[in-house]
Short mmCIF file of C-alpha atoms in Angstrom, two decimals:
data_model
loop_
_atom_site.label_atom_id
_atom_site.label_comp_id
_atom_site.label_asym_id
_atom_site.label_seq_id
_atom_site.Cartn_x
_atom_site.Cartn_y
_atom_site.Cartn_z
CA UNK A 6 8.19 22.49 -47.66
CA UNK A 7 10.16 24.36 -46.04
CA UNK A 8 13.50 23.76 -44.88
CA UNK A 9 16.82 24.79 -42.76
CA UNK A 10 19.94 23.95 -41.42
CA UNK A 11 20.20 24.33 -37.14
CA UNK A 12 22.39 27.49 -36.13
CA UNK A 13 24.06 26.30 -33.38
CA UNK A 14 22.60 24.74 -29.62
CA UNK A 15 18.71 25.00 -30.27
CA UNK A 16 17.54 25.47 -27.36
CA UNK A 17 0.52 26.54 -19.09
CA UNK A 18 -0.55 24.76 -16.89
CA UNK A 19 -3.93 26.31 -16.95
CA UNK A 20 -6.09 26.97 -13.13
CA UNK A 21 -7.68 23.48 -14.36
CA UNK A 22 -6.95 20.02 -14.14
CA UNK A 23 -8.95 19.67 -17.66
CA UNK A 24 -6.35 22.98 -18.86
CA UNK A 25 -3.31 21.25 -17.32
CA UNK A 26 -3.54 18.20 -18.71
CA UNK A 27 -4.50 20.26 -22.00
CA UNK A 28 -1.00 21.56 -21.84
CA UNK A 29 1.00 18.73 -20.44
CA UNK A 30 -0.34 15.78 -22.68
CA UNK A 31 0.20 17.76 -25.53
CA UNK A 32 4.51 17.77 -24.33
CA UNK A 33 3.82 13.72 -24.53
CA UNK A 34 2.18 13.63 -27.75
CA UNK A 35 5.71 14.97 -29.34
CA UNK A 36 7.85 12.05 -27.99
CA UNK A 37 4.80 9.57 -27.65
CA UNK A 38 5.53 8.49 -31.93
CA UNK A 39 7.80 9.38 -32.18
CA UNK A 40 10.63 7.04 -32.82
CA UNK A 41 7.34 4.72 -35.31
CA UNK A 42 5.74 5.54 -37.92
CA UNK A 43 6.35 8.11 -41.03
CA UNK A 44 7.27 7.21 -45.15
CA UNK A 45 10.10 6.85 -46.36
CA UNK A 46 11.45 10.67 -47.43
CA UNK A 47 9.88 11.73 -44.98
CA UNK A 48 12.13 14.54 -43.14
CA UNK A 49 14.33 13.47 -40.92
CA UNK A 50 14.40 15.79 -38.06
CA UNK A 51 12.09 18.70 -36.87
CA UNK A 52 14.51 20.50 -37.37
CA UNK A 53 13.81 20.22 -41.05
CA UNK A 54 10.71 22.53 -40.10
CA UNK A 55 10.10 26.38 -40.17
CA UNK A 56 7.09 28.50 -39.02
CA UNK A 57 4.36 29.22 -41.70
CA UNK A 58 3.29 27.24 -44.53
CA UNK A 59 3.25 24.71 -46.75
CA UNK A 60 2.79 22.75 -49.51
CA UNK A 61 0.85 25.62 -50.60
CA UNK A 62 -2.26 25.87 -52.55
CA UNK A 63 -2.43 27.73 -56.26
CA UNK A 64 -5.87 29.60 -57.33
CA UNK A 65 -8.31 26.63 -55.71
CA UNK A 66 -11.12 28.73 -58.46
CA UNK A 67 -14.39 30.04 -57.07
CA UNK A 68 -15.56 28.77 -54.16
CA UNK A 69 -18.25 25.89 -54.09
CA UNK A 70 -21.70 25.99 -51.99
CA UNK A 71 -22.38 23.25 -49.68
CA UNK A 72 -20.76 20.25 -48.28
CA UNK A 73 -19.80 19.45 -44.56
CA UNK A 74 -15.67 19.41 -42.67
CA UNK A 75 -14.97 17.15 -41.13
CA UNK A 76 -11.95 18.26 -38.33
CA UNK A 77 -10.20 16.50 -35.84
CA UNK A 78 -8.21 17.99 -33.31
CA UNK A 79 -5.97 17.48 -30.28
CA UNK A 80 -8.37 16.42 -27.71
CA UNK A 81 -12.28 15.89 -27.55
CA UNK A 82 -14.09 18.61 -26.58
CA UNK A 83 -16.24 19.11 -22.81
CA UNK A 84 -16.95 21.73 -23.19
CA UNK A 85 -18.89 24.85 -24.92
CA UNK A 86 -18.10 27.95 -22.65
CA UNK A 87 -14.90 30.06 -23.16
CA UNK A 88 -14.69 30.75 -19.83
CA UNK A 89 -13.91 27.42 -18.92
CA UNK A 90 -11.11 26.60 -21.38
CA UNK A 91 -7.39 27.49 -21.84
CA UNK A 92 -9.06 27.64 -25.81
CA UNK A 93 -5.82 27.58 -27.33
CA UNK A 94 -5.50 25.27 -31.13
CA UNK A 95 -4.32 21.93 -29.01
CA UNK A 96 -8.01 22.04 -26.35
CA UNK A 97 -11.24 23.17 -28.46
CA UNK A 98 -9.82 27.12 -29.29
CA UNK A 99 -10.99 25.59 -32.67
CA UNK A 100 -13.87 24.22 -32.07
CA UNK A 101 -15.11 27.38 -30.33
CA UNK A 102 -14.24 30.17 -31.80
CA UNK A 103 -16.70 28.35 -35.13
CA UNK A 104 -19.21 29.07 -32.74
CA UNK A 105 -17.89 32.69 -31.05
CA UNK A 106 -15.18 34.19 -33.68
CA UNK A 107 -13.01 36.52 -32.27
CA UNK A 108 -12.85 40.08 -31.76
CA UNK A 109 -8.99 40.11 -33.48
CA UNK A 110 -6.82 37.47 -35.60
CA UNK A 111 -3.31 36.66 -35.37
CA UNK A 112 -1.99 36.25 -38.82
CA UNK A 113 1.34 34.40 -38.04
CA UNK A 114 2.11 34.49 -41.77
CA UNK A 115 2.51 38.37 -41.79
CA UNK A 116 3.59 38.72 -38.04
CA UNK A 117 1.03 40.81 -37.12
CA UNK A 118 -3.05 40.68 -34.97
CA UNK A 119 -5.46 41.89 -37.82
CA UNK A 120 -9.08 42.90 -36.88
CA UNK A 121 -11.56 39.47 -37.30
CA UNK A 122 -14.98 40.00 -35.39
CA UNK A 123 -14.39 43.68 -35.26
CA UNK A 124 -13.72 46.73 -36.68
CA UNK A 125 -10.73 47.64 -35.90
CA UNK A 126 -8.29 47.57 -32.90
CA UNK A 127 -6.46 51.17 -32.10
CA UNK A 128 -3.51 52.02 -29.34
CA UNK A 129 -3.22 55.78 -27.45
CA UNK A 130 0.24 57.02 -28.36
CA UNK A 131 1.37 56.21 -25.06
CA UNK A 132 -0.68 52.56 -25.42
CA UNK A 133 -2.52 52.85 -22.29
CA UNK A 134 -5.37 52.30 -23.57
CA UNK A 135 -6.99 50.38 -26.25
CA UNK A 136 -10.62 51.36 -28.85
CA UNK A 137 -12.29 48.35 -29.44
CA UNK A 138 -14.90 49.94 -33.26
CA UNK A 139 -17.46 46.78 -33.52
CA UNK A 140 -19.12 46.45 -37.15
CA UNK A 141 -22.62 48.04 -37.75
CA UNK A 142 -24.77 44.78 -37.58
CA UNK A 143 -23.60 42.42 -36.14
CA UNK A 144 -26.21 39.91 -34.04
CA UNK A 145 -25.79 36.14 -31.65
CA UNK A 146 -27.25 33.74 -33.74
CA UNK A 147 -30.25 34.74 -30.86
CA UNK A 148 -30.49 37.35 -33.16
CA UNK A 149 -29.42 39.88 -30.47
CA UNK A 150 -27.24 42.58 -31.67
CA UNK A 151 -23.40 42.28 -30.45
CA UNK A 152 -22.74 45.75 -29.50
CA UNK A 153 -20.92 47.66 -26.95
CA UNK A 154 -22.69 46.05 -24.06
CA UNK A 155 -22.76 42.45 -24.57
CA UNK A 156 -18.97 42.90 -25.41
CA UNK A 157 -17.66 44.59 -21.40
CA UNK A 158 -20.48 41.58 -19.95
CA UNK A 159 -19.07 38.38 -21.53
CA UNK A 160 -15.83 39.76 -20.55
CA UNK A 161 -16.52 40.59 -17.20
CA UNK A 162 -18.15 37.26 -16.96
CA UNK A 163 -14.74 35.59 -18.07
CA UNK A 164 -13.29 37.60 -15.66
CA UNK A 165 -16.14 37.61 -13.02
CA UNK A 166 -15.57 33.21 -13.15
CA UNK A 167 -11.83 33.13 -12.95
CA UNK A 168 -11.10 31.90 -17.04
CA UNK A 169 -7.96 30.77 -18.13
CA UNK A 170 -6.56 33.96 -18.60
CA UNK A 171 -8.43 36.14 -16.44
CA UNK A 172 -5.66 36.89 -13.36
CA UNK A 173 -3.94 38.88 -16.83
CA UNK A 174 -6.55 40.95 -17.80
CA UNK A 175 -7.21 41.54 -14.12
CA UNK A 176 -3.78 42.39 -14.01
CA UNK A 177 -3.78 45.04 -16.75
CA UNK A 178 -7.67 45.76 -17.69
CA UNK A 179 -7.94 48.57 -15.34
CA UNK A 180 -11.96 49.07 -16.95
CA UNK A 181 -13.40 49.37 -19.71
CA UNK A 182 -15.92 52.21 -21.00
CA UNK A 183 -18.31 51.98 -23.81
CA UNK A 184 -19.35 55.68 -24.78
CA UNK A 185 -21.38 54.02 -27.96
CA UNK A 186 -23.07 51.27 -28.47
CA UNK A 187 -19.99 50.19 -31.21
CA UNK A 188 -17.13 51.32 -28.71
CA UNK A 189 -15.37 49.72 -26.64
CA UNK A 190 -12.22 51.78 -24.90
CA UNK A 191 -10.19 49.22 -22.63
CA UNK A 192 -7.99 51.80 -19.89
CA UNK A 193 -4.29 50.68 -19.09
CA UNK A 194 -3.06 49.78 -15.99
CA UNK A 195 0.08 50.81 -17.71
CA UNK A 196 0.70 49.88 -21.67
CA UNK A 197 0.88 46.32 -22.67
CA UNK A 198 0.09 44.81 -26.29
CA UNK A 199 -0.53 41.63 -25.31
CA UNK A 200 -4.42 42.54 -25.57
CA UNK A 201 -4.46 41.94 -29.02
CA UNK A 202 -3.73 38.58 -28.51
CA UNK A 203 -6.30 38.18 -25.41
CA UNK A 204 -9.02 39.54 -28.08
CA UNK A 205 -8.42 36.93 -30.56
CA UNK A 206 -8.39 34.09 -28.04
CA UNK A 207 -10.93 33.19 -25.21
CA UNK A 208 -11.90 36.80 -23.49
CA UNK A 209 -12.18 37.30 -27.19
CA UNK A 210 -14.59 35.17 -27.71
CA UNK A 211 -17.95 37.48 -27.01
CA UNK A 212 -20.73 34.87 -24.87
CA UNK A 213 -24.30 36.65 -25.52
CA UNK A 214 -25.84 38.14 -23.08
CA UNK A 215 -28.16 35.52 -23.40
CA UNK A 216 -26.27 32.37 -22.94
CA UNK A 217 -26.43 31.75 -19.18
CA UNK A 218 -29.88 31.68 -17.42
CA UNK A 219 -28.64 31.14 -14.07
CA UNK A 220 -26.42 27.91 -13.91
CA UNK A 221 -28.45 26.76 -17.13
CA UNK A 222 -25.13 27.96 -20.24
CA UNK A 223 -26.22 27.28 -23.65
CA UNK A 224 -23.76 28.76 -26.12
CA UNK A 225 -24.42 31.19 -28.24
CA UNK A 226 -21.78 33.01 -30.11
CA UNK A 227 -21.27 34.84 -33.36
CA UNK A 228 -19.54 33.17 -35.23
CA UNK A 229 -20.19 31.46 -38.90
CA UNK A 230 -21.83 28.36 -37.10
CA UNK A 231 -24.14 27.82 -34.01
CA UNK A 232 -25.06 24.23 -32.45
CA UNK A 233 -26.38 21.11 -33.70
CA UNK A 234 -25.43 18.36 -31.62
CA UNK A 235 -23.27 18.73 -29.10
CA UNK A 236 -21.83 15.07 -27.75
CA UNK A 237 -19.57 15.39 -25.05
CA UNK A 238 -16.22 13.46 -25.93
CA UNK A 239 -17.95 12.39 -29.28
CA UNK A 240 -18.38 14.98 -32.11
CA UNK A 241 -19.60 18.65 -31.82
CA UNK A 242 -21.89 19.15 -34.54
CA UNK A 243 -22.76 23.03 -36.06
CA UNK A 244 -24.89 24.25 -39.47
CA UNK A 245 -23.71 27.41 -40.81
CA UNK A 246 -25.38 31.26 -40.52
CA UNK A 247 -26.78 32.29 -43.28
CA UNK A 248 -26.84 35.83 -40.56
CA UNK A 249 -23.14 35.50 -39.89
CA UNK A 250 -21.88 38.96 -40.20
CA UNK A 251 -19.25 38.62 -43.04
CA UNK A 252 -21.61 36.65 -44.93
CA UNK A 253 -23.08 32.61 -45.34
CA UNK A 254 -20.12 30.29 -45.36
CA UNK A 255 -19.94 28.59 -48.35
CA UNK A 256 -19.92 25.19 -45.81
CA UNK A 257 -23.27 23.97 -44.86
CA UNK A 258 -21.80 21.79 -41.45
CA UNK A 259 -19.05 21.87 -39.00
CA UNK A 260 -18.70 18.12 -37.97
CA UNK A 261 -15.60 18.02 -35.14
CA UNK A 262 -13.92 15.02 -32.97
CA UNK A 263 -11.59 14.20 -32.40
CA UNK A 264 -9.32 11.30 -32.64
CA UNK A 265 -6.57 9.60 -29.97
CA UNK A 266 -3.36 9.47 -31.21
CA UNK A 267 -1.28 11.29 -34.16
CA UNK A 268 -0.81 8.76 -36.56
CA UNK A 269 -4.34 7.93 -36.36
CA UNK A 270 -5.33 11.03 -36.98
CA UNK A 271 -3.13 11.71 -39.56
CA UNK A 272 -4.65 7.67 -41.10
CA UNK A 273 -7.83 9.81 -40.71
CA UNK A 274 -7.20 12.59 -43.15
CA UNK A 275 -5.63 9.93 -45.87
CA UNK A 276 -8.39 8.05 -46.25
CA UNK A 277 -11.03 11.22 -45.89
CA UNK A 278 -12.31 9.71 -42.44
CA UNK A 279 -11.32 13.76 -41.90
CA UNK A 280 -11.17 17.06 -43.86
CA UNK A 281 -8.41 18.66 -42.24
CA UNK A 282 -6.52 18.02 -38.38
CA UNK A 283 -4.32 19.67 -35.43
CA UNK A 284 -1.11 17.39 -35.77
CA UNK A 285 1.20 17.32 -32.58
CA UNK A 286 3.33 14.36 -33.32
CA UNK A 287 6.02 14.53 -35.01
CA UNK A 288 6.42 11.63 -37.59
CA UNK A 289 2.41 11.72 -39.05
CA UNK A 290 3.49 14.98 -39.50
CA UNK A 291 6.62 14.75 -41.62
CA UNK A 292 4.88 12.37 -43.38
CA UNK A 293 2.27 14.23 -44.02
CA UNK A 294 4.13 17.36 -45.78
CA UNK A 295 6.01 14.78 -47.13
CA UNK A 296 3.15 13.40 -48.80
CA UNK A 297 1.83 17.17 -50.08
CA UNK A 298 -0.50 17.85 -47.38
CA UNK A 299 -1.71 21.85 -47.22
CA UNK A 300 -0.48 22.83 -43.26
CA UNK A 301 0.86 25.35 -41.41
CA UNK A 302 3.47 24.83 -39.54
CA UNK A 303 4.19 26.55 -35.75
CA UNK A 304 6.59 25.50 -33.10
CA UNK A 305 5.47 26.68 -29.91
CA UNK A 306 8.21 27.23 -27.53
CA UNK A 307 9.04 25.41 -24.52
CA UNK A 308 7.21 22.46 -25.65
CA UNK A 309 9.19 20.13 -23.98
CA UNK A 310 10.47 20.69 -20.42
CA UNK A 311 10.60 18.88 -16.84
CA UNK A 312 8.91 20.75 -14.76
CA UNK A 313 11.23 20.20 -10.67
CA UNK A 314 9.61 21.37 -7.63
CA UNK A 315 10.82 23.83 -5.48
CA UNK A 316 8.87 23.15 -2.59
CA UNK A 317 10.46 22.87 0.75
CA UNK A 318 11.84 20.12 1.42
CA UNK A 319 12.10 18.72 -2.11
CA UNK A 320 15.05 18.32 -4.36
CA UNK A 321 14.51 21.85 -6.30
CA UNK A 322 14.54 23.72 -3.67
CA UNK A 323 18.24 24.23 -3.66
CA UNK A 324 19.33 25.79 -6.67
CA UNK A 325 22.56 23.90 -7.22
CA UNK A 326 20.14 20.83 -7.41
CA UNK A 327 18.69 21.86 -10.17
CA UNK A 328 21.36 23.43 -12.25
CA UNK A 329 22.79 20.58 -11.66
CA UNK A 330 20.19 18.22 -13.34
CA UNK A 331 20.71 21.09 -17.22
CA UNK A 332 23.92 20.72 -17.04
CA UNK A 333 23.21 16.26 -16.37
CA UNK A 334 20.35 16.12 -18.65
CA UNK A 335 21.55 16.06 -22.55
CA UNK A 336 18.29 17.21 -24.76
CA UNK A 337 19.97 15.35 -28.18
CA UNK A 338 20.99 12.68 -25.51
CA UNK A 339 17.52 12.67 -24.73
CA UNK A 340 16.14 12.85 -28.22
CA UNK A 341 18.01 10.19 -29.23
CA UNK A 342 16.43 7.38 -27.42
CA UNK A 343 12.90 8.26 -27.09
CA UNK A 344 12.71 10.46 -30.85
CA UNK A 345 15.22 8.39 -32.71
CA UNK A 346 16.79 12.10 -32.73
CA UNK A 347 14.28 13.63 -35.58
CA UNK A 348 12.83 16.22 -32.60
CA UNK A 349 14.51 19.93 -31.87
CA UNK A 350 15.92 18.63 -28.77
CA UNK A 351 17.55 22.52 -27.07
CA UNK A 352 17.85 24.01 -24.30
CA UNK A 353 17.25 27.28 -24.10
CA UNK A 354 13.53 29.11 -24.32
CA UNK A 355 13.44 30.65 -27.98
CA UNK A 356 15.11 28.57 -30.62
CA UNK A 357 16.61 29.62 -34.06
CA UNK A 358 13.34 28.86 -35.48
CA UNK A 359 11.53 32.08 -33.44
CA UNK A 360 11.01 35.81 -34.22
CA UNK A 361 12.17 35.73 -29.99
CA UNK A 362 15.51 33.84 -30.72
CA UNK A 363 18.64 35.38 -29.26
CA UNK A 364 21.87 35.25 -28.98
CA UNK A 365 22.42 34.35 -25.32
CA UNK A 366 24.23 30.64 -24.69
CA UNK A 367 22.19 27.82 -22.97
CA UNK A 368 23.89 26.41 -19.88
CA UNK A 369 24.79 23.68 -21.11
CA UNK A 370 25.87 20.07 -20.66
CA UNK A 371 28.70 19.77 -19.01
CA UNK A 372 28.46 16.53 -15.90
CA UNK A 373 31.35 17.81 -13.88
CA UNK A 374 29.65 21.07 -13.57
CA UNK A 375 26.74 18.73 -12.22
CA UNK A 376 29.08 16.54 -10.38
CA UNK A 377 30.42 19.40 -8.25
CA UNK A 378 27.49 21.41 -7.68
CA UNK A 379 25.50 17.90 -6.37
CA UNK A 380 28.78 17.20 -4.23
CA UNK A 381 28.64 20.94 -2.81
CA UNK A 382 24.41 20.53 -1.96
CA UNK A 383 25.15 16.70 -0.81
CA UNK A 384 27.81 17.87 1.51
CA UNK A 385 24.77 21.15 3.35
CA UNK A 386 23.19 17.16 4.23
CA UNK A 387 20.98 16.63 0.73
CA UNK A 388 21.24 13.20 -0.14
CA UNK A 389 21.35 12.77 -2.87
CA UNK A 390 16.96 10.69 -3.92
CA UNK A 391 14.60 12.44 -6.65
CA UNK A 392 12.08 10.59 -8.05
CA UNK A 393 11.06 11.25 -11.72
CA UNK A 394 7.16 10.71 -12.18
CA UNK A 395 6.22 9.18 -15.35
CA UNK A 396 3.74 6.36 -16.01
CA UNK A 397 3.37 3.45 -17.90
CA UNK A 398 3.12 4.10 -22.27
CA UNK A 399 6.03 3.14 -23.84
CA UNK A 400 7.74 7.03 -24.56
CA UNK A 401 6.90 8.30 -21.79
CA UNK A 402 8.82 5.37 -20.19
CA UNK A 403 11.59 5.92 -22.64
CA UNK A 404 12.02 9.53 -21.70
CA UNK A 405 12.12 8.54 -17.87
CA UNK A 406 14.57 5.41 -18.49
CA UNK A 407 16.93 8.18 -20.53
CA UNK A 408 16.69 10.79 -17.48
CA UNK A 409 16.91 8.11 -15.03
CA UNK A 410 20.68 7.04 -16.77
CA UNK A 411 22.17 10.61 -17.26
CA UNK A 412 21.39 11.92 -13.83
CA UNK A 413 22.36 8.78 -12.34
CA UNK A 414 25.39 9.39 -13.70
CA UNK A 415 27.12 11.87 -11.68
CA UNK A 416 25.91 11.56 -8.28
CA UNK A 417 21.75 11.30 -8.34
CA UNK A 418 19.80 8.83 -6.55
CA UNK A 419 16.37 8.57 -8.71
CA UNK A 420 14.13 6.51 -8.56
CA UNK A 421 11.03 6.24 -11.62
CA UNK A 422 7.92 6.50 -10.25
CA UNK A 423 4.38 5.62 -12.37
CA UNK A 424 1.54 7.31 -12.48
CA UNK A 425 -0.99 5.49 -13.01
CA UNK A 426 -1.95 7.36 -15.80
CA UNK A 427 -1.85 10.77 -17.41
CA UNK A 428 -4.90 12.45 -15.54
CA UNK A 429 -3.21 10.75 -12.79
CA UNK A 430 0.46 12.41 -13.50
CA UNK A 431 -1.39 15.51 -14.25
CA UNK A 432 -3.87 15.76 -11.01
CA UNK A 433 -0.08 15.03 -8.93
CA UNK A 434 1.85 17.84 -10.56
CA UNK A 435 -0.37 20.60 -11.48
CA UNK A 436 -3.19 20.46 -8.57
CA UNK A 437 -1.51 18.29 -5.04
CA UNK A 438 1.78 19.54 -7.01
CA UNK A 439 3.11 16.34 -5.27
CA UNK A 440 6.01 15.26 -7.22
CA UNK A 441 9.98 16.11 -8.07
CA UNK A 442 10.19 16.19 -11.25
CA UNK A 443 8.41 15.49 -14.48
CA UNK A 444 8.00 15.91 -18.42
CA UNK A 445 5.16 18.95 -18.72
CA UNK A 446 4.74 22.32 -21.34
CA UNK A 447 4.25 25.56 -21.49
CA UNK A 448 4.11 26.19 -25.38
CA UNK A 449 4.64 29.96 -25.97
CA UNK A 450 3.10 31.72 -28.17
CA UNK A 451 4.80 33.20 -31.41
CA UNK A 452 2.07 36.37 -31.62
CA UNK A 453 2.85 37.23 -27.18
CA UNK A 454 5.10 34.70 -25.19
CA UNK A 455 4.97 37.33 -22.38
CA UNK A 456 0.73 35.62 -20.95
CA UNK A 457 2.51 32.63 -20.21
CA UNK A 458 5.93 33.49 -19.32
CA UNK A 459 4.32 35.52 -16.75
CA UNK A 460 1.49 33.10 -15.67
CA UNK A 461 4.43 30.18 -15.44
CA UNK A 462 7.34 31.97 -14.01
CA UNK A 463 6.21 35.41 -11.90
CA UNK A 464 5.86 34.45 -7.96
CA UNK A 465 2.47 32.82 -6.78
CA UNK A 466 1.25 33.20 -10.17
CA UNK A 467 -1.82 31.20 -11.56
CA UNK A 468 0.80 28.92 -13.42
CA UNK A 469 3.61 29.08 -11.47
CA UNK A 470 3.10 25.35 -11.08
CA UNK A 471 7.06 24.37 -10.00
CA UNK A 472 6.85 27.51 -6.48
CA UNK A 473 9.88 29.30 -8.01
CA UNK A 474 10.13 32.58 -7.35
CA UNK A 475 13.02 34.73 -8.12
CA UNK A 476 12.77 38.94 -7.39
CA UNK A 477 14.35 39.92 -10.36
CA UNK A 478 12.58 37.72 -12.63
CA UNK A 479 9.55 39.59 -11.47
CA UNK A 480 10.67 42.74 -12.38
CA UNK A 481 12.13 41.12 -15.70
CA UNK A 482 8.99 40.41 -16.65
CA UNK A 483 7.15 43.69 -15.60
CA UNK A 484 9.20 45.00 -18.17
CA UNK A 485 8.63 42.64 -20.74
CA UNK A 486 4.63 43.52 -20.08
CA UNK A 487 5.14 47.08 -20.41
CA UNK A 488 7.18 46.17 -23.17
CA UNK A 489 5.90 47.71 -26.67
CA UNK A 490 8.24 47.17 -29.03
CA UNK A 491 9.19 43.59 -29.98
CA UNK A 492 12.96 45.27 -30.58
CA UNK A 493 13.27 46.24 -26.37
CA UNK A 494 10.68 42.66 -26.30
CA UNK A 495 13.55 40.87 -27.37
CA UNK A 496 15.88 42.31 -25.06
CA UNK A 497 13.41 41.69 -22.12
CA UNK A 498 13.57 37.66 -23.76
CA UNK A 499 17.47 38.17 -23.67
CA UNK A 500 17.41 39.28 -19.95
CA UNK A 501 14.51 36.58 -19.44
CA UNK A 502 16.93 33.44 -20.82
CA UNK A 503 19.89 34.94 -18.99
CA UNK A 504 18.03 34.91 -15.69
CA UNK A 505 16.86 31.17 -16.24
CA UNK A 506 20.45 30.10 -17.28
CA UNK A 507 21.31 30.97 -13.49
CA UNK A 508 18.13 30.00 -11.52
CA UNK A 509 16.56 27.19 -13.87
CA UNK A 510 13.31 27.48 -13.37
CA UNK A 511 12.85 24.80 -15.36
CA UNK A 512 14.99 22.07 -17.97
CA UNK A 513 14.16 23.12 -20.91
CA UNK A 514 14.54 19.79 -22.97
CA UNK A 515 13.28 21.37 -26.61
CA UNK A 516 10.52 22.13 -29.40
CA UNK A 517 7.99 20.41 -30.05
CA UNK A 518 6.18 21.21 -33.85
CA UNK A 519 2.84 20.97 -34.90
CA UNK A 520 0.46 21.45 -37.71
CA UNK A 521 -3.24 22.81 -38.39
CA UNK A 522 -3.40 20.57 -41.95
CA UNK A 523 -5.84 19.93 -44.87
CA UNK A 524 -7.46 18.45 -47.45
CA UNK A 525 -5.89 18.79 -50.96
CA UNK A 526 -9.45 19.35 -51.94
CA UNK A 527 -10.17 22.09 -48.85
CA UNK A 528 -10.09 25.83 -49.51
CA UNK A 529 -9.91 29.24 -47.45
CA UNK A 530 -9.11 28.21 -44.26
CA UNK A 531 -7.76 30.73 -42.23
CA UNK A 532 -4.64 30.03 -39.20
CA UNK A 533 -4.46 31.99 -36.07
CA UNK A 534 -3.15 32.55 -32.10
CA UNK A 535 -1.26 29.38 -30.48
CA UNK A 536 -2.55 26.89 -33.24
CA UNK A 537 -6.24 28.27 -33.88
CA UNK A 538 -7.94 27.37 -37.49
CA UNK A 539 -11.24 29.82 -38.88
CA UNK A 540 -13.35 27.92 -40.65
CA UNK A 541 -15.52 30.69 -41.55
CA UNK A 542 -14.23 31.87 -45.59
CA UNK A 543 -13.44 27.49 -46.06
CA UNK A 544 -15.01 25.39 -48.70
CA UNK A 545 -14.60 21.92 -50.13
CA UNK A 546 -13.64 21.49 -53.96
#
């Protein structure tokens, strides 16, 4: 197992309610079972983890043909249309990738993008155009060719339907040309490397031209599996395609289900009820790793934050109030009370597990500064009242009570309001914007953090649920979007951290590790961006 010591202080919502819910619930899931379960020999804290493979498997021998692999996703699949889903590992991305595949794939071990369904993707010297080459003979499950026209038609459909990643795509991609049947040229409005990440997720899941007939949508893709049965919120059964471009899969079928809760999911893996799973609950994840299950550990950044409403008339509209909150709430204390000290607390955007980590220090915890700032805001008329929106679940309540105590200790008058449930809370925060402060998550991808930073921080961004607006941050985001090298990106991200320390766009409380995990007799699973798993080469021994 990969472990390391800590160095210093560790420091998307979507355009639809369903996507907002998946992101919010992902943040809560890191805490919901944080103070229970786990084996006695399990790692004591999430800080023992680093990003990468654990319990690596040896040579499995010759692949075995046949069988059904059952996968337990984080949330139940409710749609098979990529334009209606965030297409992340926590929100149906693995299931959709089995049907549609992706043009590109992010290799999180090598930290680079590789062609998956595509043959190649090459940039021009100025990074203002990217040329995609397709493999000869690739077909959709209805027998029609996956050619350049099909690719551009699918992406145009994705953008026209205002899918989760469509706004940034439309802002960055000026036009697409199809000089021949196997070539697509993307012309950009400014240099941008994020197109690789986009083509590894929703926009890169190509829908067949025959899929949309009027209002009727049929899931027809070029992936390794095709639809056999779909019972929303229950199960999705897929059958292997003998004509898949990469060769017929070894598995006969995939059965994709959702089990509510990280511990029940882990138990199902241990008892053989499922063969692979996505787990985003700390102790069950640590327990599975300690028990020797092969897994890929991912630690997306900004996995545990609080959104603070900055609309006029709300307490968070005053930056001094946001700063006071940040100085008052100690992530270490919050972690102790909610996660029994086993989480990954911190105030920085990128902790030192991230390839994007920088040396800019966080805002820090300082109750005296918090009180001074709050007193200044009160002197200008603020009454000190703030409401923390939560819901009645043990860990959520523990978090709300801990935050309330720390805020009140510096002079806030904090009340807790309980929503009727997670769905109501999500609606209040992401749709109605009727809240003062509440737990959330952004889950920045290691592959490319720009997209979600851009959509959640930029003035008027599609996922900017707080109303944050700062011209200097907007300029930095534009600069980040045109940065080409990792060195240049890290430099801008450090500047964004410095600016965040001043303007406090969120309350940053830490990270929540998640794992792609599978049984010891399962082989050939591939990881991609944002927790997505690919099963085209998977098999069971």
